[in-house]
Amino acid sequence: MNIPFSPPFIDQNVINEVMDTLKSGWITSGPKVIALEKEVVRLTRSKAAICVNSWTSAAIMMLKWFGVQEGDEVIIPAYSYCATALCVLHCGATPVMVDIADDLTIDPQRVKMAITSRTKAIIAVDIAGLPCDYNTIKTLIRSAKVRALFVPNSDEQRKLGRILLISDAAHSIGATYMGHSSALSSDITIFSFHAVKNVTTAEGGCACLNLPGNFNHEEEYKFLKIFALNGQNKDAYAKSKGANWKYDILYKGLKINMPDICASIGLAQIKQYKRSLMPERKKIAEKYCNILSNYEWFIPPTLKDFSRESSYHIFPMRIKHITEAQRDHIIEDIVAFGVIVNVHFIPMPMLSYFKKTGYNIVNYPNSYTQYACEISLPIYPTLSDADTDYIIDAVIKAVQAQMLHSKRKELAMVKTSYLPG
Ligand SMILES: *Cc1c(COP(=O)(O)O)cnc(C)c1O
């Protein structure tokens, strides 16, 4: 058996769409990117969507758009992929890490304690596809007390008049919050279309704008499209049409546009996402939960509750009463069965760069506790029923072997303690 962790979904539709782009004579940013943006708007009901070459690029772009710079702080959870912090650092600002709640999403009480007069934004991460507690965070940043602390330093900051709420939705395309698309829960929601994500363009990202009514979304969209292409007022596609060679540079933009060849992959996927690709993931997650819930050591991930439903991107199961070392042994055993699993995530304060710059995992005890007993199982549409049976079997065998091993060790220790001397 050889079950990969998260292969990209490539069917005939994807191949046809990519071939169509290749044969069209236009492979970089053009009609396919626009079509993908329209599909994202349709899926999420957002007011605007801008595709670029990664989540990371989109996050840097949106922080820069808001005027985040040196001296500013952005609150993020310690439990995420490094990009959540790096986008802040690339703007010269400081990522202020806070701990998570037991559902692995950012703890709103910790956010509250971390807000200062330097706070410009919060990036909440929809870990595994599960939306954060947005209502509590929104109530907090709209409260008179927190608004009074906010010091605006740019036109956009003055216009918003409060802390910007960004959702790191790298995992959560298609998730719902309070019965609506979860993208509507934040000012800005950013998806990743990296190769392992639910919808992929090989590399890519998309920023959805759902700003308050005093922002003109059409204008912001136009600005961001230009900003993402060196600040150039005409893209190459527009220039290729007739006597249209003259252009101007309007801003100190970034060069992060998404090529059509990439957009076509995502376009073919997103069209089948709500109807088939996401429901397939859901079915697998439910099967894992149903069967593994028979074991007292199993801690299921939150997939759905009264306010939200996951996009089933990752299946982050946890195991009761095990140490980090025991978890690592269990993973070795599962991999020996030919099943590739993963851990989401190594808390950022445990990574060299963040350690070196002053972050310490002891300040994020729940991030460590959750990380130490977490294992992410394969979950994707092309997994067969036999595959998931096999994965479940491998997990059960590996956990039970570990438990037996620990018991023997304990017993051996008791025995030696009876020996004289
Ligand atoms: C994948 C991921 C990112 C980064 O996405 P890129 O498109 O690779 O830049 C950011 N945040 C989280 C939580 C992710 O899993």
Short mmCIF file of C-alpha atoms and ligand atoms in Angstrom, two decimals:
data_model
loop_
_atom_site.label_atom_id
_atom_site.label_comp_id
_atom_site.label_asym_id
_atom_site.label_seq_id
_atom_site.Cartn_x
_atom_site.Cartn_y
_atom_site.Cartn_z
CA MET A 1 0.00 0.00 0.00
CA ASN A 2 1.17 3.51 -0.74
CA ILE A 3 -1.26 6.25 0.16
CA PRO A 4 0.04 9.79 -0.40
CA PHE A 5 -0.98 12.60 1.96
CA SER A 6 -2.50 15.15 -0.40
CA PRO A 7 -2.07 14.73 -4.17
CA PRO A 8 -3.56 17.45 -6.41
CA PHE A 9 -6.93 16.70 -8.02
CA ILE A 10 -6.27 16.41 -11.77
CA ASP A 11 -9.15 15.02 -13.85
CA GLN A 12 -9.96 15.30 -17.56
CA ASN A 13 -11.72 18.65 -16.96
CA VAL A 14 -8.51 20.10 -15.53
CA ILE A 15 -6.45 18.74 -18.41
CA ASN A 16 -8.94 20.11 -20.99
CA GLU A 17 -8.94 23.56 -19.39
CA VAL A 18 -5.13 23.70 -19.29
CA MET A 19 -4.91 22.48 -22.92
CA ASP A 20 -7.38 25.16 -23.89
CA THR A 21 -5.10 27.80 -22.35
CA LEU A 22 -2.00 26.36 -23.98
CA LYS A 23 -3.64 26.37 -27.39
CA SER A 24 -5.12 29.85 -26.97
CA GLY A 25 -1.78 31.59 -27.45
CA TRP A 26 -2.08 33.39 -24.08
CA ILE A 27 -0.56 31.77 -20.98
CA THR A 28 -0.03 34.54 -18.44
CA SER A 29 -2.62 36.76 -16.69
CA GLY A 30 -5.69 37.09 -18.88
CA PRO A 31 -9.23 35.74 -19.32
CA LYS A 32 -8.73 32.56 -17.21
CA VAL A 33 -7.71 34.57 -14.15
CA ILE A 34 -10.77 36.81 -14.57
CA ALA A 35 -12.97 33.71 -14.94
CA LEU A 36 -11.48 32.17 -11.76
CA GLU A 37 -12.07 35.41 -9.84
CA LYS A 38 -15.70 35.36 -10.98
CA GLU A 39 -16.07 31.77 -9.76
CA VAL A 40 -14.60 32.70 -6.37
CA VAL A 41 -17.05 35.60 -6.11
CA ARG A 42 -19.89 33.25 -7.01
CA LEU A 43 -18.84 30.59 -4.51
CA THR A 44 -18.19 32.97 -1.62
CA ARG A 45 -20.65 35.80 -2.40
CA SER A 46 -17.77 38.24 -1.83
CA LYS A 47 -17.89 41.82 -3.11
CA ALA A 48 -14.59 41.38 -4.99
CA ALA A 49 -11.87 38.75 -5.45
CA ILE A 50 -8.31 39.26 -6.68
CA CYS A 51 -6.15 36.29 -7.67
CA VAL A 52 -2.36 36.46 -7.27
CA ASN A 53 0.51 33.96 -7.22
CA SER A 54 0.18 32.78 -3.57
CA TRP A 55 -1.59 33.26 -0.24
CA THR A 56 1.62 34.82 1.04
CA SER A 57 1.70 37.41 -1.76
CA ALA A 58 -1.97 38.22 -1.27
CA ALA A 59 -1.42 38.75 2.45
CA ILE A 60 1.57 41.05 1.90
CA MET A 61 -0.44 42.96 -0.70
CA MET A 62 -3.44 43.45 1.59
CA LEU A 63 -1.32 44.50 4.60
CA LYS A 64 0.49 47.00 2.38
CA TRP A 65 -2.85 48.18 0.99
CA PHE A 66 -3.94 48.93 4.56
CA GLY A 67 -0.66 50.77 5.23
CA VAL A 68 0.79 48.31 7.75
CA GLN A 69 4.43 49.22 8.35
CA GLU A 70 7.30 49.37 10.83
CA GLY A 71 6.13 50.01 14.38
CA ASP A 72 2.74 48.35 13.77
CA GLU A 73 1.55 45.11 15.31
CA VAL A 74 -0.56 42.35 13.78
CA ILE A 75 -2.11 39.73 16.06
CA ILE A 76 -1.87 36.14 14.82
CA PRO A 77 -2.16 32.66 16.37
CA ALA A 78 1.08 30.83 17.27
CA TYR A 79 -0.45 27.71 15.71
CA SER A 80 -0.28 28.20 11.94
CA TYR A 81 1.92 27.89 8.91
CA CYS A 82 4.86 30.36 8.96
CA ALA A 83 3.37 32.49 6.15
CA THR A 84 0.84 33.93 8.63
CA ALA A 85 3.77 35.60 10.43
CA LEU A 86 6.13 36.19 7.50
CA CYS A 87 3.65 38.39 5.59
CA VAL A 88 3.62 40.72 8.61
CA LEU A 89 7.43 40.74 8.86
CA HIS A 90 7.75 41.54 5.14
CA CYS A 91 5.78 44.74 5.78
CA GLY A 92 8.23 45.69 8.55
CA ALA A 93 5.61 45.15 11.27
CA THR A 94 5.64 42.83 14.30
CA PRO A 95 3.60 39.62 14.46
CA VAL A 96 2.15 39.37 17.97
CA MET A 97 1.46 35.69 18.54
CA VAL A 98 -1.30 34.47 20.83
CA ASP A 99 -2.41 31.02 21.94
CA ILE A 100 -5.27 28.96 20.52
CA ALA A 101 -8.49 27.48 21.89
CA ASP A 102 -9.10 23.70 22.04
CA ASP A 103 -10.67 23.72 18.54
CA LEU A 104 -7.23 24.88 17.25
CA THR A 105 -8.47 28.35 16.18
CA ILE A 106 -7.24 31.63 17.69
CA ASP A 107 -8.52 32.29 21.23
CA PRO A 108 -10.52 35.57 21.20
CA GLN A 109 -9.73 36.17 24.91
CA ARG A 110 -6.02 36.06 24.10
CA VAL A 111 -6.61 38.44 21.17
CA LYS A 112 -8.31 40.85 23.55
CA MET A 113 -5.33 40.83 25.90
CA ALA A 114 -2.87 41.40 23.04
CA ILE A 115 -4.50 44.53 21.57
CA THR A 116 -2.45 47.74 21.95
CA SER A 117 -2.47 51.18 20.30
CA ARG A 118 -0.04 49.71 17.74
CA THR A 119 -2.42 46.93 16.63
CA LYS A 120 -3.44 47.43 12.99
CA ALA A 121 -4.81 44.02 12.05
CA ILE A 122 -5.72 40.54 13.25
CA ILE A 123 -5.11 37.50 11.06
CA ALA A 124 -7.39 34.69 12.24
CA VAL A 125 -6.58 31.26 10.81
CA ASP A 126 -9.35 28.83 9.83
CA ILE A 127 -7.27 25.81 10.82
CA ALA A 128 -8.09 22.63 8.89
CA GLY A 129 -11.00 24.52 7.27
CA LEU A 130 -12.88 25.36 10.47
CA PRO A 131 -13.92 29.04 10.69
CA CYS A 132 -12.73 30.97 13.77
CA ASP A 133 -15.02 32.53 16.37
CA TYR A 134 -15.59 35.57 14.15
CA ASN A 135 -18.57 37.02 16.00
CA THR A 136 -16.58 37.38 19.22
CA ILE A 137 -13.58 38.87 17.39
CA LYS A 138 -15.78 41.30 15.43
CA THR A 139 -17.64 42.43 18.55
CA LEU A 140 -14.26 43.03 20.17
CA ILE A 141 -12.73 45.15 17.37
CA ARG A 142 -15.95 47.16 16.93
CA SER A 143 -16.25 47.93 20.65
CA ALA A 144 -15.85 51.58 21.65
CA LYS A 145 -12.95 50.76 23.96
CA VAL A 146 -10.88 49.01 21.28
CA ARG A 147 -11.80 51.61 18.63
CA ALA A 148 -10.57 54.36 20.97
CA LEU A 149 -7.15 52.66 21.09
CA PHE A 150 -6.83 52.54 17.28
CA VAL A 151 -4.37 55.06 15.81
CA PRO A 152 -4.95 55.41 12.04
CA ASN A 153 -1.91 56.20 9.89
CA SER A 154 -3.21 55.80 6.32
CA ASP A 155 -6.29 56.76 4.30
CA GLU A 156 -7.56 53.18 4.44
CA GLN A 157 -7.03 53.03 8.21
CA ARG A 158 -8.92 56.30 8.67
CA LYS A 159 -11.71 55.05 6.44
CA LEU A 160 -12.08 51.80 8.40
CA GLY A 161 -11.58 53.46 11.78
CA ARG A 162 -10.73 50.22 13.55
CA ILE A 163 -8.53 47.12 13.50
CA LEU A 164 -8.68 45.24 10.17
CA LEU A 165 -9.88 41.64 10.38
CA ILE A 166 -8.15 39.33 7.91
CA SER A 167 -9.01 35.69 7.64
CA ASP A 168 -6.23 33.24 6.78
CA ALA A 169 -8.59 31.01 4.85
CA ALA A 170 -5.80 29.01 3.19
CA HIS A 171 -7.73 25.90 4.28
CA SER A 172 -11.33 27.04 4.31
CA ILE A 173 -12.69 27.70 0.83
CA GLY A 174 -16.33 26.56 0.90
CA ALA A 175 -16.68 26.64 4.72
CA THR A 176 -19.73 28.29 6.27
CA TYR A 177 -20.23 30.57 9.26
CA MET A 178 -23.69 31.42 10.65
CA GLY A 179 -25.21 29.79 7.60
CA HIS A 180 -23.31 31.95 5.12
CA SER A 181 -20.07 31.64 3.19
CA SER A 182 -17.36 32.07 5.84
CA ALA A 183 -15.54 34.53 3.57
CA LEU A 184 -18.19 37.08 4.56
CA SER A 185 -17.06 36.96 8.20
CA SER A 186 -13.96 39.14 7.77
CA ASP A 187 -12.97 42.36 6.02
CA ILE A 188 -10.53 40.39 3.89
CA THR A 189 -10.47 36.63 3.38
CA ILE A 190 -7.44 35.07 1.74
CA PHE A 191 -7.46 31.62 0.15
CA SER A 192 -4.40 29.62 -0.86
CA PHE A 193 -4.44 27.69 -4.12
CA HIS A 194 -1.15 25.94 -3.34
CA ALA A 195 -0.85 22.38 -4.69
CA VAL A 196 -1.99 20.71 -1.44
CA LYS A 197 -5.07 22.89 -0.86
CA ASN A 198 -8.73 22.05 -1.56
CA VAL A 199 -8.71 24.05 -4.80
CA THR A 200 -5.32 24.47 -6.45
CA THR A 201 -3.66 26.44 -9.23
CA ALA A 202 -0.28 24.73 -8.46
CA GLU A 203 0.75 27.98 -6.75
CA GLY A 204 -1.76 30.74 -6.16
CA GLY A 205 -3.86 32.74 -3.78
CA CYS A 206 -6.96 34.91 -3.77
CA ALA A 207 -7.98 37.88 -1.63
CA CYS A 208 -11.73 38.36 -1.17
CA LEU A 209 -12.87 41.81 -0.11
CA ASN A 210 -15.92 42.27 2.08
CA LEU A 211 -15.21 45.71 3.50
CA PRO A 212 -17.77 48.04 5.11
CA GLY A 213 -20.09 50.08 2.87
CA ASN A 214 -17.90 53.19 2.75
CA PHE A 215 -15.37 51.31 0.59
CA ASN A 216 -15.90 51.13 -3.17
CA HIS A 217 -15.10 47.53 -4.03
CA GLU A 218 -14.82 48.12 -7.77
CA GLU A 219 -12.22 50.84 -7.17
CA GLU A 220 -10.29 48.72 -4.68
CA TYR A 221 -10.32 45.81 -7.13
CA LYS A 222 -8.96 47.99 -9.93
CA PHE A 223 -6.26 49.37 -7.65
CA LEU A 224 -5.17 45.93 -6.43
CA LYS A 225 -5.04 44.45 -9.95
CA ILE A 226 -2.64 47.23 -10.92
CA PHE A 227 -0.71 46.99 -7.64
CA ALA A 228 -0.19 43.25 -8.20
CA LEU A 229 1.42 43.93 -11.57
CA ASN A 230 4.23 46.37 -10.78
CA GLY A 231 1.74 49.24 -10.49
CA GLN A 232 1.40 49.17 -14.27
CA ASN A 233 -1.86 50.67 -15.53
CA LYS A 234 -2.24 48.14 -18.40
CA ASP A 235 -1.46 44.47 -18.15
CA ALA A 236 0.31 42.58 -20.94
CA TYR A 237 -3.01 41.17 -22.16
CA ALA A 238 -4.51 44.63 -22.67
CA LYS A 239 -1.30 45.80 -24.32
CA SER A 240 -1.40 42.90 -26.77
CA LYS A 241 -4.71 44.14 -28.19
CA GLY A 242 -4.08 46.56 -31.08
CA ALA A 243 -2.11 49.81 -30.85
CA ASN A 244 -2.07 49.75 -27.10
CA TRP A 245 1.62 49.67 -26.25
CA LYS A 246 1.82 52.82 -24.12
CA TYR A 247 1.60 52.35 -20.38
CA ASP A 248 2.37 54.11 -17.14
CA ILE A 249 3.58 53.06 -13.69
CA LEU A 250 1.23 54.45 -11.06
CA TYR A 251 2.47 52.90 -7.79
CA LYS A 252 5.42 51.06 -6.32
CA GLY A 253 3.60 47.77 -6.93
CA LEU A 254 4.52 44.13 -6.45
CA LYS A 255 4.91 41.56 -9.24
CA ILE A 256 2.63 38.81 -8.02
CA ASN A 257 0.06 38.29 -10.79
CA MET A 258 -1.37 34.83 -11.41
CA PRO A 259 -0.74 33.29 -14.89
CA ASP A 260 -3.70 31.93 -16.91
CA ILE A 261 -2.00 28.55 -17.18
CA CYS A 262 -2.31 28.24 -13.37
CA ALA A 263 -5.77 29.79 -13.20
CA SER A 264 -7.09 27.19 -15.65
CA ILE A 265 -6.29 24.34 -13.21
CA GLY A 266 -8.24 26.06 -10.43
CA LEU A 267 -11.05 27.06 -12.78
CA ALA A 268 -11.76 23.44 -13.73
CA GLN A 269 -11.67 22.39 -10.05
CA ILE A 270 -13.73 25.16 -8.52
CA LYS A 271 -16.60 24.44 -10.92
CA GLN A 272 -16.99 20.96 -9.36
CA TYR A 273 -15.99 21.94 -5.83
CA LYS A 274 -19.27 22.59 -4.03
CA ARG A 275 -21.12 19.81 -5.81
CA SER A 276 -18.57 17.00 -5.62
CA LEU A 277 -15.03 17.70 -4.43
CA MET A 278 -15.92 19.16 -1.01
CA PRO A 279 -18.73 16.65 -0.27
CA GLU A 280 -16.25 13.81 -1.02
CA ARG A 281 -13.94 15.20 1.65
CA LYS A 282 -16.81 15.52 4.08
CA LYS A 283 -17.77 11.88 3.59
CA ILE A 284 -14.24 10.77 4.44
CA ALA A 285 -14.04 13.00 7.53
CA GLU A 286 -17.34 11.61 8.79
CA LYS A 287 -16.21 8.05 8.23
CA TYR A 288 -12.98 8.65 10.18
CA CYS A 289 -15.01 10.14 13.05
CA ASN A 290 -17.63 7.40 13.08
CA ILE A 291 -15.17 4.55 13.26
CA LEU A 292 -12.42 6.08 15.39
CA SER A 293 -14.95 7.36 17.96
CA ASN A 294 -15.18 3.74 19.15
CA TYR A 295 -11.74 4.17 20.71
CA GLU A 296 -11.44 6.07 23.96
CA TRP A 297 -8.06 7.57 22.94
CA PHE A 298 -9.49 9.37 19.90
CA ILE A 299 -10.12 13.13 20.01
CA PRO A 300 -12.07 14.13 16.89
CA PRO A 301 -11.55 17.47 15.17
CA THR A 302 -14.42 19.95 15.27
CA LEU A 303 -16.04 19.64 11.85
CA LYS A 304 -19.36 21.32 12.47
CA ASP A 305 -21.20 23.04 15.32
CA PHE A 306 -24.12 25.45 15.80
CA SER A 307 -22.35 28.35 14.04
CA ARG A 308 -20.00 26.86 11.48
CA GLU A 309 -19.08 24.04 9.16
CA SER A 310 -15.58 23.13 7.99
CA SER A 311 -14.37 22.81 4.41
CA TYR A 312 -12.82 19.47 5.46
CA HIS A 313 -9.36 20.43 4.22
CA ILE A 314 -7.37 18.64 6.93
CA PHE A 315 -8.42 15.90 9.34
CA PRO A 316 -6.48 16.87 12.48
CA MET A 317 -7.16 14.01 14.88
CA ARG A 318 -5.60 14.03 18.35
CA ILE A 319 -4.76 11.21 20.73
CA LYS A 320 -5.44 11.43 24.46
CA HIS A 321 -2.63 11.27 27.03
CA ILE A 322 0.35 10.87 24.72
CA THR A 323 3.63 12.74 24.64
CA GLU A 324 5.21 14.33 21.59
CA ALA A 325 7.71 11.43 21.39
CA GLN A 326 4.91 8.86 21.53
CA ARG A 327 3.07 10.72 18.78
CA ASP A 328 6.21 10.63 16.66
CA HIS A 329 6.49 6.86 17.18
CA ILE A 330 2.87 6.37 16.18
CA ILE A 331 3.52 8.33 12.97
CA GLU A 332 6.54 6.16 12.18
CA ASP A 333 4.36 3.07 12.54
CA ILE A 334 1.56 4.49 10.38
CA VAL A 335 4.09 5.41 7.69
CA ALA A 336 5.50 1.87 7.87
CA PHE A 337 2.03 0.72 6.74
CA GLY A 338 2.49 2.88 3.63
CA VAL A 339 0.19 5.68 4.77
CA ILE A 340 1.64 9.18 4.67
CA VAL A 341 0.36 11.39 7.48
CA ASN A 342 1.33 14.85 8.63
CA VAL A 343 1.27 17.20 11.61
CA HIS A 344 -0.58 20.53 11.45
CA PHE A 345 1.19 22.53 12.68
CA ILE A 346 4.55 22.81 14.37
CA PRO A 347 3.77 25.97 16.38
CA MET A 348 5.79 28.85 14.94
CA PRO A 349 7.61 29.59 18.24
CA MET A 350 9.25 26.14 17.90
CA LEU A 351 10.83 27.00 14.51
CA SER A 352 14.44 28.26 14.47
CA TYR A 353 13.82 31.67 12.96
CA PHE A 354 11.06 32.56 15.41
CA LYS A 355 13.00 31.16 18.38
CA LYS A 356 15.98 33.30 17.37
CA THR A 357 13.80 36.40 17.21
CA GLY A 358 12.43 36.01 20.72
CA TYR A 359 9.31 33.82 20.52
CA ASN A 360 9.14 31.05 23.13
CA ILE A 361 6.77 28.09 23.07
CA VAL A 362 6.32 28.20 26.87
CA ASN A 363 4.14 31.26 26.29
CA TYR A 364 1.75 29.22 24.12
CA PRO A 365 0.99 26.15 26.24
CA ASN A 366 -2.15 25.08 24.41
CA SER A 367 -0.46 25.34 21.00
CA TYR A 368 2.17 22.93 22.30
CA THR A 369 -0.35 20.58 23.94
CA GLN A 370 -2.42 20.30 20.76
CA TYR A 371 0.62 19.96 18.50
CA ALA A 372 2.14 17.20 20.64
CA CYS A 373 -0.79 14.82 20.21
CA GLU A 374 -1.94 15.79 16.68
CA ILE A 375 -1.83 13.63 13.53
CA SER A 376 -3.40 14.70 10.21
CA LEU A 377 -4.82 11.85 8.14
CA PRO A 378 -5.07 11.81 4.32
CA ILE A 379 -8.34 13.35 3.10
CA TYR A 380 -9.07 14.01 -0.58
CA PRO A 381 -11.64 13.10 -3.24
CA THR A 382 -9.67 10.33 -4.92
CA LEU A 383 -9.30 8.24 -1.73
CA SER A 384 -11.33 5.06 -2.14
CA ASP A 385 -13.39 3.32 0.52
CA ALA A 386 -10.75 0.60 0.68
CA ASP A 387 -8.06 3.27 1.17
CA THR A 388 -9.85 4.85 4.12
CA ASP A 389 -10.48 1.41 5.67
CA TYR A 390 -6.78 0.71 5.35
CA ILE A 391 -5.81 4.11 6.84
CA ILE A 392 -8.13 3.62 9.82
CA ASP A 393 -6.72 0.14 10.39
CA ALA A 394 -3.14 1.45 10.26
CA VAL A 395 -3.94 4.21 12.77
CA ILE A 396 -5.60 1.81 15.21
CA LYS A 397 -2.74 -0.71 15.01
CA ALA A 398 -0.09 2.00 15.45
CA VAL A 399 -1.83 3.58 18.46
CA GLN A 400 -2.49 0.23 20.12
CA ALA A 401 1.15 -0.87 19.61
CA GLN A 402 2.30 2.36 21.24
CA MET A 403 -0.03 1.85 24.20
CA LEU A 404 1.17 -1.72 24.70
CA HIS A 405 4.76 -0.54 24.52
CA SER A 406 4.15 2.16 27.16
CA LYS A 407 2.42 -0.32 29.45
CA ARG A 408 5.32 -2.79 29.21
CA LYS A 409 7.76 -0.04 30.04
CA GLU A 410 5.71 1.01 33.06
CA LEU A 411 5.53 -2.59 34.23
CA ALA A 412 9.29 -3.02 33.82
CA MET A 413 9.83 0.07 35.93
CA VAL A 414 7.57 -1.24 38.69
CA LYS A 415 9.47 -4.55 38.65
CA THR A 416 12.91 -2.97 38.86
CA SER A 417 11.78 -0.82 41.78
CA TYR A 418 11.21 -4.07 43.78
CA LEU A 419 14.78 -5.23 43.22
CA PRO A 420 17.01 -4.89 46.28
CA GLY A 421 19.69 -2.17 46.27
C1 LIG B 1 -0.68 26.97 2.83
C2 LIG B 1 -0.87 27.98 3.89
C3 LIG B 1 -0.48 29.32 3.72
C4 LIG B 1 0.37 29.78 2.58
O1 LIG B 1 -0.13 29.61 1.35
P1 LIG B 1 0.77 29.89 0.04
O2 LIG B 1 -0.25 29.95 -1.07
O3 LIG B 1 1.70 28.72 -0.08
O4 LIG B 1 1.49 31.18 0.24
C5 LIG B 1 -0.83 30.24 4.69
N1 LIG B 1 -1.48 29.87 5.79
C6 LIG B 1 -1.83 28.60 6.03
C7 LIG B 1 -2.58 28.26 7.28
C8 LIG B 1 -1.52 27.60 5.09
O5 LIG B 1 -1.83 26.32 5.34
#
